[in-house]
JSON list of C-alpha atoms in Angstrom, two decimals:
[
{"chain": "A", "resi": 1, "resn": "MET", "atom": "CA", "xyz": [5.59, 14.72, 18.85]},
{"chain": "A", "resi": 2, "resn": "LEU", "atom": "CA", "xyz": [3.10, 12.06, 18.89]},
{"chain": "A", "resi": 3, "resn": "LYS", "atom": "CA", "xyz": [1.10, 11.27, 15.24]},
{"chain": "A", "resi": 4, "resn": "VAL", "atom": "CA", "xyz": [-2.39, 10.38, 15.11]},
{"chain": "A", "resi": 5, "resn": "GLY", "atom": "CA", "xyz": [-4.45, 9.19, 12.79]},
{"chain": "A", "resi": 6, "resn": "LEU", "atom": "CA", "xyz": [-7.90, 10.10, 12.80]},
{"chain": "A", "resi": 7, "resn": "THR", "atom": "CA", "xyz": [-10.39, 8.64, 10.48]},
{"chain": "A", "resi": 8, "resn": "GLY", "atom": "CA", "xyz": [-14.08, 7.23, 10.49]},
{"chain": "A", "resi": 9, "resn": "GLY", "atom": "CA", "xyz": [-17.02, 7.01, 7.99]},
{"chain": "A", "resi": 10, "resn": "ILE", "atom": "CA", "xyz": [-19.23, 9.84, 6.22]},
{"chain": "A", "resi": 11, "resn": "GLY", "atom": "CA", "xyz": [-21.25, 11.56, 8.76]},
{"chain": "A", "resi": 12, "resn": "ALA", "atom": "CA", "xyz": [-19.55, 9.48, 11.89]},
{"chain": "A", "resi": 13, "resn": "GLY", "atom": "CA", "xyz": [-18.72, 13.00, 12.81]},
{"chain": "A", "resi": 14, "resn": "LYS", "atom": "CA", "xyz": [-14.89, 12.77, 12.74]},
{"chain": "A", "resi": 15, "resn": "SER", "atom": "CA", "xyz": [-14.88, 16.95, 12.44]},
{"chain": "A", "resi": 16, "resn": "GLU", "atom": "CA", "xyz": [-16.63, 17.31, 15.37]},
{"chain": "A", "resi": 17, "resn": "VAL", "atom": "CA", "xyz": [-14.55, 15.33, 17.31]},
{"chain": "A", "resi": 18, "resn": "SER", "atom": "CA", "xyz": [-11.14, 16.79, 15.67]},
{"chain": "A", "resi": 19, "resn": "ARG", "atom": "CA", "xyz": [-12.24, 19.88, 16.47]},
{"chain": "A", "resi": 20, "resn": "LEU", "atom": "CA", "xyz": [-12.87, 19.40, 20.13]},
{"chain": "A", "resi": 21, "resn": "LEU", "atom": "CA", "xyz": [-9.55, 17.75, 20.41]},
{"chain": "A", "resi": 22, "resn": "VAL", "atom": "CA", "xyz": [-8.07, 21.22, 18.63]},
{"chain": "A", "resi": 23, "resn": "GLU", "atom": "CA", "xyz": [-10.20, 23.06, 21.68]},
{"chain": "A", "resi": 24, "resn": "HIS", "atom": "CA", "xyz": [-7.45, 20.57, 24.12]},
{"chain": "A", "resi": 25, "resn": "GLY", "atom": "CA", "xyz": [-4.81, 22.01, 22.58]},
{"chain": "A", "resi": 26, "resn": "ALA", "atom": "CA", "xyz": [-4.40, 19.29, 18.99]},
{"chain": "A", "resi": 27, "resn": "VAL", "atom": "CA", "xyz": [-2.25, 20.69, 16.20]},
{"chain": "A", "resi": 28, "resn": "LEU", "atom": "CA", "xyz": [-4.63, 19.37, 13.61]},
{"chain": "A", "resi": 29, "resn": "ILE", "atom": "CA", "xyz": [-3.84, 18.13, 9.86]},
{"chain": "A", "resi": 30, "resn": "ASP", "atom": "CA", "xyz": [-7.22, 18.25, 7.99]},
{"chain": "A", "resi": 31, "resn": "ALA", "atom": "CA", "xyz": [-7.08, 16.01, 4.93]},
{"chain": "A", "resi": 32, "resn": "ASP", "atom": "CA", "xyz": [-9.95, 17.44, 3.20]},
{"chain": "A", "resi": 33, "resn": "ARG", "atom": "CA", "xyz": [-9.28, 20.84, 3.80]},
{"chain": "A", "resi": 34, "resn": "ILE", "atom": "CA", "xyz": [-6.12, 20.15, 2.16]},
{"chain": "A", "resi": 35, "resn": "ALA", "atom": "CA", "xyz": [-7.43, 18.51, -0.56]},
{"chain": "A", "resi": 36, "resn": "ARG", "atom": "CA", "xyz": [-9.26, 21.49, -1.48]},
{"chain": "A", "resi": 37, "resn": "GLU", "atom": "CA", "xyz": [-5.99, 23.67, -0.74]},
{"chain": "A", "resi": 38, "resn": "VAL", "atom": "CA", "xyz": [-4.49, 21.25, -3.62]},
{"chain": "A", "resi": 39, "resn": "VAL", "atom": "CA", "xyz": [-7.09, 21.37, -6.43]},
{"chain": "A", "resi": 40, "resn": "ALA", "atom": "CA", "xyz": [-7.57, 25.99, -5.83]},
{"chain": "A", "resi": 41, "resn": "PRO", "atom": "CA", "xyz": [-7.79, 27.61, -9.23]},
{"chain": "A", "resi": 42, "resn": "GLY", "atom": "CA", "xyz": [-4.34, 27.57, -10.59]},
{"chain": "A", "resi": 43, "resn": "THR", "atom": "CA", "xyz": [-2.97, 25.38, -9.52]},
{"chain": "A", "resi": 44, "resn": "PRO", "atom": "CA", "xyz": [-1.10, 22.14, -10.64]},
{"chain": "A", "resi": 45, "resn": "GLY", "atom": "CA", "xyz": [-3.75, 19.81, -8.50]},
{"chain": "A", "resi": 46, "resn": "LEU", "atom": "CA", "xyz": [-6.75, 21.22, -10.59]},
{"chain": "A", "resi": 47, "resn": "ALA", "atom": "CA", "xyz": [-4.70, 21.16, -13.76]},
{"chain": "A", "resi": 48, "resn": "ALA", "atom": "CA", "xyz": [-4.59, 17.29, -13.58]},
{"chain": "A", "resi": 49, "resn": "VAL", "atom": "CA", "xyz": [-8.10, 16.60, -12.47]},
{"chain": "A", "resi": 50, "resn": "VAL", "atom": "CA", "xyz": [-9.28, 18.73, -15.59]},
{"chain": "A", "resi": 51, "resn": "GLU", "atom": "CA", "xyz": [-7.40, 16.83, -17.81]},
{"chain": "A", "resi": 52, "resn": "ALA", "atom": "CA", "xyz": [-8.74, 13.52, -16.51]},
{"chain": "A", "resi": 53, "resn": "PHE", "atom": "CA", "xyz": [-12.59, 14.55, -15.89]},
{"chain": "A", "resi": 54, "resn": "GLY", "atom": "CA", "xyz": [-12.54, 17.85, -18.78]},
{"chain": "A", "resi": 55, "resn": "GLU", "atom": "CA", "xyz": [-13.68, 21.43, -17.88]},
{"chain": "A", "resi": 56, "resn": "ASP", "atom": "CA", "xyz": [-17.72, 20.24, -16.55]},
{"chain": "A", "resi": 57, "resn": "VAL", "atom": "CA", "xyz": [-16.08, 19.42, -13.25]},
{"chain": "A", "resi": 58, "resn": "LEU", "atom": "CA", "xyz": [-15.03, 23.32, -13.23]},
{"chain": "A", "resi": 59, "resn": "ALA", "atom": "CA", "xyz": [-17.96, 25.78, -11.78]},
{"chain": "A", "resi": 60, "resn": "GLU", "atom": "CA", "xyz": [-18.75, 29.31, -13.56]},
{"chain": "A", "resi": 61, "resn": "ASP", "atom": "CA", "xyz": [-15.87, 31.19, -11.36]},
{"chain": "A", "resi": 62, "resn": "GLY", "atom": "CA", "xyz": [-13.37, 27.76, -12.90]},
{"chain": "A", "resi": 63, "resn": "SER", "atom": "CA", "xyz": [-13.16, 26.38, -9.12]},
{"chain": "A", "resi": 64, "resn": "LEU", "atom": "CA", "xyz": [-13.99, 23.03, -9.47]},
{"chain": "A", "resi": 65, "resn": "ASP", "atom": "CA", "xyz": [-17.56, 22.09, -8.87]},
{"chain": "A", "resi": 66, "resn": "ARG", "atom": "CA", "xyz": [-16.96, 19.58, -6.14]},
{"chain": "A", "resi": 67, "resn": "PRO", "atom": "CA", "xyz": [-20.64, 18.23, -5.86]},
{"chain": "A", "resi": 68, "resn": "GLY", "atom": "CA", "xyz": [-20.63, 17.50, -9.54]},
{"chain": "A", "resi": 69, "resn": "LEU", "atom": "CA", "xyz": [-17.33, 15.63, -9.57]},
{"chain": "A", "resi": 70, "resn": "GLY", "atom": "CA", "xyz": [-18.16, 13.82, -6.40]},
{"chain": "A", "resi": 71, "resn": "SER", "atom": "CA", "xyz": [-21.52, 12.66, -7.87]},
{"chain": "A", "resi": 72, "resn": "ILE", "atom": "CA", "xyz": [-19.54, 11.15, -11.08]},
{"chain": "A", "resi": 73, "resn": "VAL", "atom": "CA", "xyz": [-17.06, 9.86, -9.20]},
{"chain": "A", "resi": 74, "resn": "PHE", "atom": "CA", "xyz": [-18.53, 8.43, -6.48]},
{"chain": "A", "resi": 75, "resn": "ALA", "atom": "CA", "xyz": [-20.34, 6.17, -8.58]},
{"chain": "A", "resi": 76, "resn": "ASP", "atom": "CA", "xyz": [-17.19, 5.12, -10.37]},
{"chain": "A", "resi": 77, "resn": "PRO", "atom": "CA", "xyz": [-14.79, 3.09, -8.79]},
{"chain": "A", "resi": 78, "resn": "ASP", "atom": "CA", "xyz": [-12.54, 3.22, -11.71]},
{"chain": "A", "resi": 79, "resn": "LYS", "atom": "CA", "xyz": [-12.86, 6.80, -11.64]},
{"chain": "A", "resi": 80, "resn": "LEU", "atom": "CA", "xyz": [-12.11, 7.63, -7.97]},
{"chain": "A", "resi": 81, "resn": "ALA", "atom": "CA", "xyz": [-8.99, 5.65, -8.42]},
{"chain": "A", "resi": 82, "resn": "VAL", "atom": "CA", "xyz": [-8.01, 7.86, -10.71]},
{"chain": "A", "resi": 83, "resn": "LEU", "atom": "CA", "xyz": [-9.02, 11.36, -8.63]},
{"chain": "A", "resi": 84, "resn": "ASN", "atom": "CA", "xyz": [-7.22, 9.92, -5.77]},
{"chain": "A", "resi": 85, "resn": "SER", "atom": "CA", "xyz": [-4.37, 9.64, -7.89]},
{"chain": "A", "resi": 86, "resn": "ILE", "atom": "CA", "xyz": [-4.11, 12.96, -8.49]},
{"chain": "A", "resi": 87, "resn": "VAL", "atom": "CA", "xyz": [-5.26, 14.07, -5.22]},
{"chain": "A", "resi": 88, "resn": "HIS", "atom": "CA", "xyz": [-3.55, 11.83, -2.25]},
{"chain": "A", "resi": 89, "resn": "PRO", "atom": "CA", "xyz": [-0.50, 12.21, -3.51]},
{"chain": "A", "resi": 90, "resn": "LEU", "atom": "CA", "xyz": [-0.73, 16.34, -3.28]},
{"chain": "A", "resi": 91, "resn": "VAL", "atom": "CA", "xyz": [-1.72, 16.25, 0.46]},
{"chain": "A", "resi": 92, "resn": "GLY", "atom": "CA", "xyz": [0.31, 13.71, 1.86]},
{"chain": "A", "resi": 93, "resn": "ALA", "atom": "CA", "xyz": [3.53, 16.38, 0.49]},
{"chain": "A", "resi": 94, "resn": "ARG", "atom": "CA", "xyz": [1.23, 19.48, 2.68]},
{"chain": "A", "resi": 95, "resn": "SER", "atom": "CA", "xyz": [1.04, 17.03, 5.41]},
{"chain": "A", "resi": 96, "resn": "ARG", "atom": "CA", "xyz": [3.95, 16.22, 5.80]},
{"chain": "A", "resi": 97, "resn": "GLU", "atom": "CA", "xyz": [5.27, 20.05, 5.20]},
{"chain": "A", "resi": 98, "resn": "LEU", "atom": "CA", "xyz": [2.84, 20.67, 8.29]},
{"chain": "A", "resi": 99, "resn": "GLU", "atom": "CA", "xyz": [3.64, 18.20, 10.33]},
{"chain": "A", "resi": 100, "resn": "SER", "atom": "CA", "xyz": [7.72, 18.91, 10.56]},
{"chain": "A", "resi": 101, "resn": "ALA", "atom": "CA", "xyz": [6.42, 22.29, 11.45]},
{"chain": "A", "resi": 102, "resn": "ALA", "atom": "CA", "xyz": [4.96, 21.44, 14.83]},
{"chain": "A", "resi": 103, "resn": "ALA", "atom": "CA", "xyz": [6.71, 21.29, 18.31]},
{"chain": "A", "resi": 104, "resn": "GLN", "atom": "CA", "xyz": [7.98, 18.60, 19.22]},
{"chain": "A", "resi": 105, "resn": "ASP", "atom": "CA", "xyz": [6.34, 17.65, 22.46]},
{"chain": "A", "resi": 106, "resn": "ALA", "atom": "CA", "xyz": [3.09, 18.76, 20.33]},
{"chain": "A", "resi": 107, "resn": "VAL", "atom": "CA", "xyz": [-0.16, 16.05, 19.53]},
{"chain": "A", "resi": 108, "resn": "VAL", "atom": "CA", "xyz": [-0.57, 16.33, 15.49]},
{"chain": "A", "resi": 109, "resn": "VAL", "atom": "CA", "xyz": [-3.72, 15.12, 14.28]},
{"chain": "A", "resi": 110, "resn": "HIS", "atom": "CA", "xyz": [-3.98, 13.92, 10.71]},
{"chain": "A", "resi": 111, "resn": "ASP", "atom": "CA", "xyz": [-7.73, 13.91, 9.83]},
{"chain": "A", "resi": 112, "resn": "VAL", "atom": "CA", "xyz": [-7.62, 11.46, 6.74]},
{"chain": "A", "resi": 113, "resn": "PRO", "atom": "CA", "xyz": [-11.42, 10.77, 5.55]},
{"chain": "A", "resi": 114, "resn": "LEU", "atom": "CA", "xyz": [-9.34, 7.97, 3.82]},
{"chain": "A", "resi": 115, "resn": "LEU", "atom": "CA", "xyz": [-7.28, 6.29, 6.71]},
{"chain": "A", "resi": 116, "resn": "ALA", "atom": "CA", "xyz": [-8.37, 2.89, 6.15]},
{"chain": "A", "resi": 117, "resn": "GLU", "atom": "CA", "xyz": [-8.86, 2.71, 2.33]},
{"chain": "A", "resi": 118, "resn": "ASN", "atom": "CA", "xyz": [-5.38, 3.88, 1.46]},
{"chain": "A", "resi": 119, "resn": "ALA", "atom": "CA", "xyz": [-3.53, 1.11, 4.51]},
{"chain": "A", "resi": 120, "resn": "LEU", "atom": "CA", "xyz": [-2.29, 4.44, 6.31]},
{"chain": "A", "resi": 121, "resn": "ALA", "atom": "CA", "xyz": [-2.65, 3.44, 9.59]},
{"chain": "A", "resi": 122, "resn": "PRO", "atom": "CA", "xyz": [1.26, 1.75, 10.24]},
{"chain": "A", "resi": 123, "resn": "LEU", "atom": "CA", "xyz": [1.85, 6.41, 8.94]},
{"chain": "A", "resi": 124, "resn": "TYR", "atom": "CA", "xyz": [0.78, 7.09, 13.01]},
{"chain": "A", "resi": 125, "resn": "ASP", "atom": "CA", "xyz": [1.64, 6.22, 15.69]},
{"chain": "A", "resi": 126, "resn": "LEU", "atom": "CA", "xyz": [-1.89, 6.11, 17.36]},
{"chain": "A", "resi": 127, "resn": "VAL", "atom": "CA", "xyz": [-5.39, 5.39, 15.18]},
{"chain": "A", "resi": 128, "resn": "ILE", "atom": "CA", "xyz": [-8.49, 6.77, 16.37]},
{"chain": "A", "resi": 129, "resn": "VAL", "atom": "CA", "xyz": [-11.45, 5.89, 14.98]},
{"chain": "A", "resi": 130, "resn": "VAL", "atom": "CA", "xyz": [-15.15, 7.88, 15.55]},
{"chain": "A", "resi": 131, "resn": "ASP", "atom": "CA", "xyz": [-17.68, 5.15, 14.87]},
{"chain": "A", "resi": 132, "resn": "THR", "atom": "CA", "xyz": [-21.22, 5.45, 14.44]},
{"chain": "A", "resi": 133, "resn": "SER", "atom": "CA", "xyz": [-24.21, 3.50, 12.92]},
{"chain": "A", "resi": 134, "resn": "PRO", "atom": "CA", "xyz": [-24.61, 3.30, 9.28]},
{"chain": "A", "resi": 135, "resn": "GLU", "atom": "CA", "xyz": [-28.62, 4.19, 10.28]},
{"chain": "A", "resi": 136, "resn": "THR", "atom": "CA", "xyz": [-26.43, 7.22, 12.30]},
{"chain": "A", "resi": 137, "resn": "GLN", "atom": "CA", "xyz": [-25.06, 7.73, 8.92]},
{"chain": "A", "resi": 138, "resn": "LEU", "atom": "CA", "xyz": [-27.24, 7.64, 6.81]},
{"chain": "A", "resi": 139, "resn": "ASP", "atom": "CA", "xyz": [-29.81, 10.16, 8.77]},
{"chain": "A", "resi": 140, "resn": "ARG", "atom": "CA", "xyz": [-26.76, 13.04, 9.26]},
{"chain": "A", "resi": 141, "resn": "LEU", "atom": "CA", "xyz": [-26.05, 13.19, 5.51]},
{"chain": "A", "resi": 142, "resn": "LEU", "atom": "CA", "xyz": [-29.69, 13.18, 4.67]},
{"chain": "A", "resi": 143, "resn": "THR", "atom": "CA", "xyz": [-30.86, 15.55, 7.84]},
{"chain": "A", "resi": 144, "resn": "LEU", "atom": "CA", "xyz": [-27.33, 17.90, 8.22]},
{"chain": "A", "resi": 145, "resn": "ARG", "atom": "CA", "xyz": [-25.87, 18.06, 4.81]},
{"chain": "A", "resi": 146, "resn": "GLY", "atom": "CA", "xyz": [-29.26, 17.62, 2.74]},
{"chain": "A", "resi": 147, "resn": "MET", "atom": "CA", "xyz": [-28.16, 14.78, 0.68]},
{"chain": "A", "resi": 148, "resn": "THR", "atom": "CA", "xyz": [-30.61, 12.63, -1.70]},
{"chain": "A", "resi": 149, "resn": "GLU", "atom": "CA", "xyz": [-30.73, 8.97, -0.29]},
{"chain": "A", "resi": 150, "resn": "GLN", "atom": "CA", "xyz": [-28.53, 7.97, -3.54]},
{"chain": "A", "resi": 151, "resn": "ASP", "atom": "CA", "xyz": [-25.92, 10.01, -3.28]},
{"chain": "A", "resi": 152, "resn": "ALA", "atom": "CA", "xyz": [-25.43, 9.22, 1.01]},
{"chain": "A", "resi": 153, "resn": "ARG", "atom": "CA", "xyz": [-25.56, 5.81, 0.18]},
{"chain": "A", "resi": 154, "resn": "ALA", "atom": "CA", "xyz": [-23.17, 5.60, -2.76]},
{"chain": "A", "resi": 155, "resn": "ARG", "atom": "CA", "xyz": [-20.59, 7.91, -1.14]},
{"chain": "A", "resi": 156, "resn": "MET", "atom": "CA", "xyz": [-21.05, 5.87, 2.33]},
{"chain": "A", "resi": 157, "resn": "ALA", "atom": "CA", "xyz": [-20.36, 2.41, -0.16]},
{"chain": "A", "resi": 158, "resn": "ALA", "atom": "CA", "xyz": [-17.35, 4.64, -1.44]},
{"chain": "A", "resi": 159, "resn": "GLN", "atom": "CA", "xyz": [-15.50, 3.33, 1.81]},
{"chain": "A", "resi": 160, "resn": "ALA", "atom": "CA", "xyz": [-14.50, 1.30, 4.07]},
{"chain": "A", "resi": 161, "resn": "THR", "atom": "CA", "xyz": [-16.86, -0.45, 5.51]},
{"chain": "A", "resi": 162, "resn": "ARG", "atom": "CA", "xyz": [-17.46, 0.35, 9.25]},
{"chain": "A", "resi": 163, "resn": "GLU", "atom": "CA", "xyz": [-15.66, -3.51, 9.99]},
{"chain": "A", "resi": 164, "resn": "LYS", "atom": "CA", "xyz": [-12.75, -2.81, 8.49]},
{"chain": "A", "resi": 165, "resn": "ARG", "atom": "CA", "xyz": [-12.27, 0.96, 9.91]},
{"chain": "A", "resi": 166, "resn": "LEU", "atom": "CA", "xyz": [-12.22, -1.06, 13.51]},
{"chain": "A", "resi": 167, "resn": "GLU", "atom": "CA", "xyz": [-9.92, -3.47, 12.88]},
{"chain": "A", "resi": 168, "resn": "ILE", "atom": "CA", "xyz": [-6.70, -0.67, 12.66]},
{"chain": "A", "resi": 169, "resn": "ALA", "atom": "CA", "xyz": [-8.34, 1.74, 15.54]},
{"chain": "A", "resi": 170, "resn": "ASP", "atom": "CA", "xyz": [-6.49, 1.83, 18.51]},
{"chain": "A", "resi": 171, "resn": "VAL", "atom": "CA", "xyz": [-9.15, 4.25, 20.26]},
{"chain": "A", "resi": 172, "resn": "VAL", "atom": "CA", "xyz": [-12.72, 3.77, 19.10]},
{"chain": "A", "resi": 173, "resn": "ILE", "atom": "CA", "xyz": [-14.69, 6.80, 20.14]},
{"chain": "A", "resi": 174, "resn": "ASP", "atom": "CA", "xyz": [-18.78, 6.00, 19.74]},
{"chain": "A", "resi": 175, "resn": "ASN", "atom": "CA", "xyz": [-20.46, 8.69, 18.56]},
{"chain": "A", "resi": 176, "resn": "ASP", "atom": "CA", "xyz": [-23.52, 6.71, 18.20]},
{"chain": "A", "resi": 177, "resn": "VAL", "atom": "CA", "xyz": [-24.54, 10.05, 21.86]},
{"chain": "A", "resi": 178, "resn": "PRO", "atom": "CA", "xyz": [-25.42, 13.68, 22.84]},
{"chain": "A", "resi": 179, "resn": "LEU", "atom": "CA", "xyz": [-23.09, 16.04, 21.62]},
{"chain": "A", "resi": 180, "resn": "GLU", "atom": "CA", "xyz": [-22.28, 16.61, 25.74]},
{"chain": "A", "resi": 181, "resn": "GLU", "atom": "CA", "xyz": [-21.50, 13.01, 26.30]},
{"chain": "A", "resi": 182, "resn": "LEU", "atom": "CA", "xyz": [-18.94, 13.01, 23.16]},
{"chain": "A", "resi": 183, "resn": "ARG", "atom": "CA", "xyz": [-17.25, 16.14, 25.04]},
{"chain": "A", "resi": 184, "resn": "HIS", "atom": "CA", "xyz": [-17.23, 13.78, 27.78]},
{"chain": "A", "resi": 185, "resn": "ARG", "atom": "CA", "xyz": [-14.96, 10.97, 25.86]},
{"chain": "A", "resi": 186, "resn": "VAL", "atom": "CA", "xyz": [-13.10, 13.08, 23.58]},
{"chain": "A", "resi": 187, "resn": "ARG", "atom": "CA", "xyz": [-11.78, 14.86, 26.80]},
{"chain": "A", "resi": 188, "resn": "ASP", "atom": "CA", "xyz": [-11.23, 11.06, 28.19]},
{"chain": "A", "resi": 189, "resn": "VAL", "atom": "CA", "xyz": [-9.04, 10.61, 25.08]},
{"chain": "A", "resi": 190, "resn": "TRP", "atom": "CA", "xyz": [-6.80, 13.68, 25.44]},
{"chain": "A", "resi": 191, "resn": "ALA", "atom": "CA", "xyz": [-5.99, 12.91, 28.70]},
{"chain": "A", "resi": 192, "resn": "ASP", "atom": "CA", "xyz": [-4.55, 9.50, 27.08]},
{"chain": "A", "resi": 193, "resn": "LEU", "atom": "CA", "xyz": [-3.00, 11.18, 24.28]},
{"chain": "A", "resi": 194, "resn": "VAL", "atom": "CA", "xyz": [-0.77, 13.62, 26.57]},
{"chain": "A", "resi": 195, "resn": "ARG", "atom": "CA", "xyz": [0.13, 11.12, 28.99]},
{"chain": "A", "resi": 196, "resn": "ARG", "atom": "CA", "xyz": [1.43, 8.74, 25.63]},
{"chain": "A", "resi": 197, "resn": "VAL", "atom": "CA", "xyz": [3.78, 12.17, 25.05]},
{"chain": "A", "resi": 198, "resn": "ARG", "atom": "CA", "xyz": [5.03, 12.50, 28.05]},
{"chain": "A", "resi": 199, "resn": "ALA", "atom": "CA", "xyz": [5.58, 9.04, 28.25]},
{"chain": "A", "resi": 200, "resn": "ASP", "atom": "CA", "xyz": [7.27, 8.97, 25.13]},
{"chain": "A", "resi": 201, "resn": "ARG", "atom": "CA", "xyz": [9.49, 12.46, 26.61]},
{"chain": "A", "resi": 202, "resn": "GLY", "atom": "CA", "xyz": [10.23, 10.69, 29.87]},
{"chain": "A", "resi": 203, "resn": "ALA", "atom": "CA", "xyz": [11.78, 7.82, 28.40]},
{"chain": "A", "resi": 204, "resn": "ASP", "atom": "CA", "xyz": [13.57, 9.59, 25.25]},
{"chain": "A", "resi": 205, "resn": "GLU", "atom": "CA", "xyz": [15.01, 11.55, 28.67]},
{"chain": "A", "resi": 206, "resn": "ALA", "atom": "CA", "xyz": [16.38, 8.40, 30.19]},
{"chain": "A", "resi": 207, "resn": "VAL", "atom": "CA", "xyz": [18.18, 7.07, 27.15]},
{"chain": "A", "resi": 208, "resn": "SER", "atom": "CA", "xyz": [19.51, 10.17, 25.94]},
{"chain": "A", "resi": 209, "resn": "PRO", "atom": "CA", "xyz": [24.07, 10.40, 26.52]},
{"chain": "A", "resi": 210, "resn": "GLU", "atom": "CA", "xyz": [24.41, 13.11, 29.08]},
{"chain": "A", "resi": 211, "resn": "ALA", "atom": "CA", "xyz": [26.81, 15.27, 27.86]},
{"chain": "A", "resi": 212, "resn": "PRO", "atom": "CA", "xyz": [30.74, 15.06, 28.17]},
{"chain": "A", "resi": 213, "resn": "ARG", "atom": "CA", "xyz": [32.22, 16.32, 30.46]},
{"chain": "A", "resi": 214, "resn": "GLU", "atom": "CA", "xyz": [34.98, 18.86, 30.47]},
{"chain": "A", "resi": 215, "resn": "PRO", "atom": "CA", "xyz": [38.76, 16.97, 31.56]},
{"chain": "A", "resi": 216, "resn": "GLN", "atom": "CA", "xyz": [39.44, 17.61, 35.33]},
{"chain": "A", "resi": 217, "resn": "GLU", "atom": "CA", "xyz": [42.67, 19.44, 36.14]}
]
């Protein structure tokens, strides 16, 4: 198994890269998706969030008002740290469960937005960073996600700097390019990941002890 950490700043196109890797055969463990699951209605995670931030963070149907909570925590580092202390352990536990269920020869891609911020690089065999310019990030947040410029800049500022992410990268995918070019780049990265898995399997087989032989009569 090859454990890959995939990260990138908000608006960098990390989700598109993860989708393309899945098309090639990767097993995806999406931290954002799991983060939603662990604070779904009726979960201990949601109860803990409400205890910390009050019932105003709930929508009318009893689910978490994620945009409302986001506007609170991304403007206040202390409140963001409180939220992370609740959600991250739950996400980590669920991620480990999903990883243990993957095949031994799988390429398991952990899509982790805050990989650099939480110093998680040592958990993975390889870290891929999807990189783009801050100007491109901002434009995508405004035009594709409909954020206000204030919210977009606050979310970008709450994340690691571009330089910090690149420091932990084993592989960098530049996504300041059209989608078709991104497809080609992801295809090349996938081919490299497959080679790594095969090389690791070959090494394991080379050092495996031979099965004991029956004594000769």
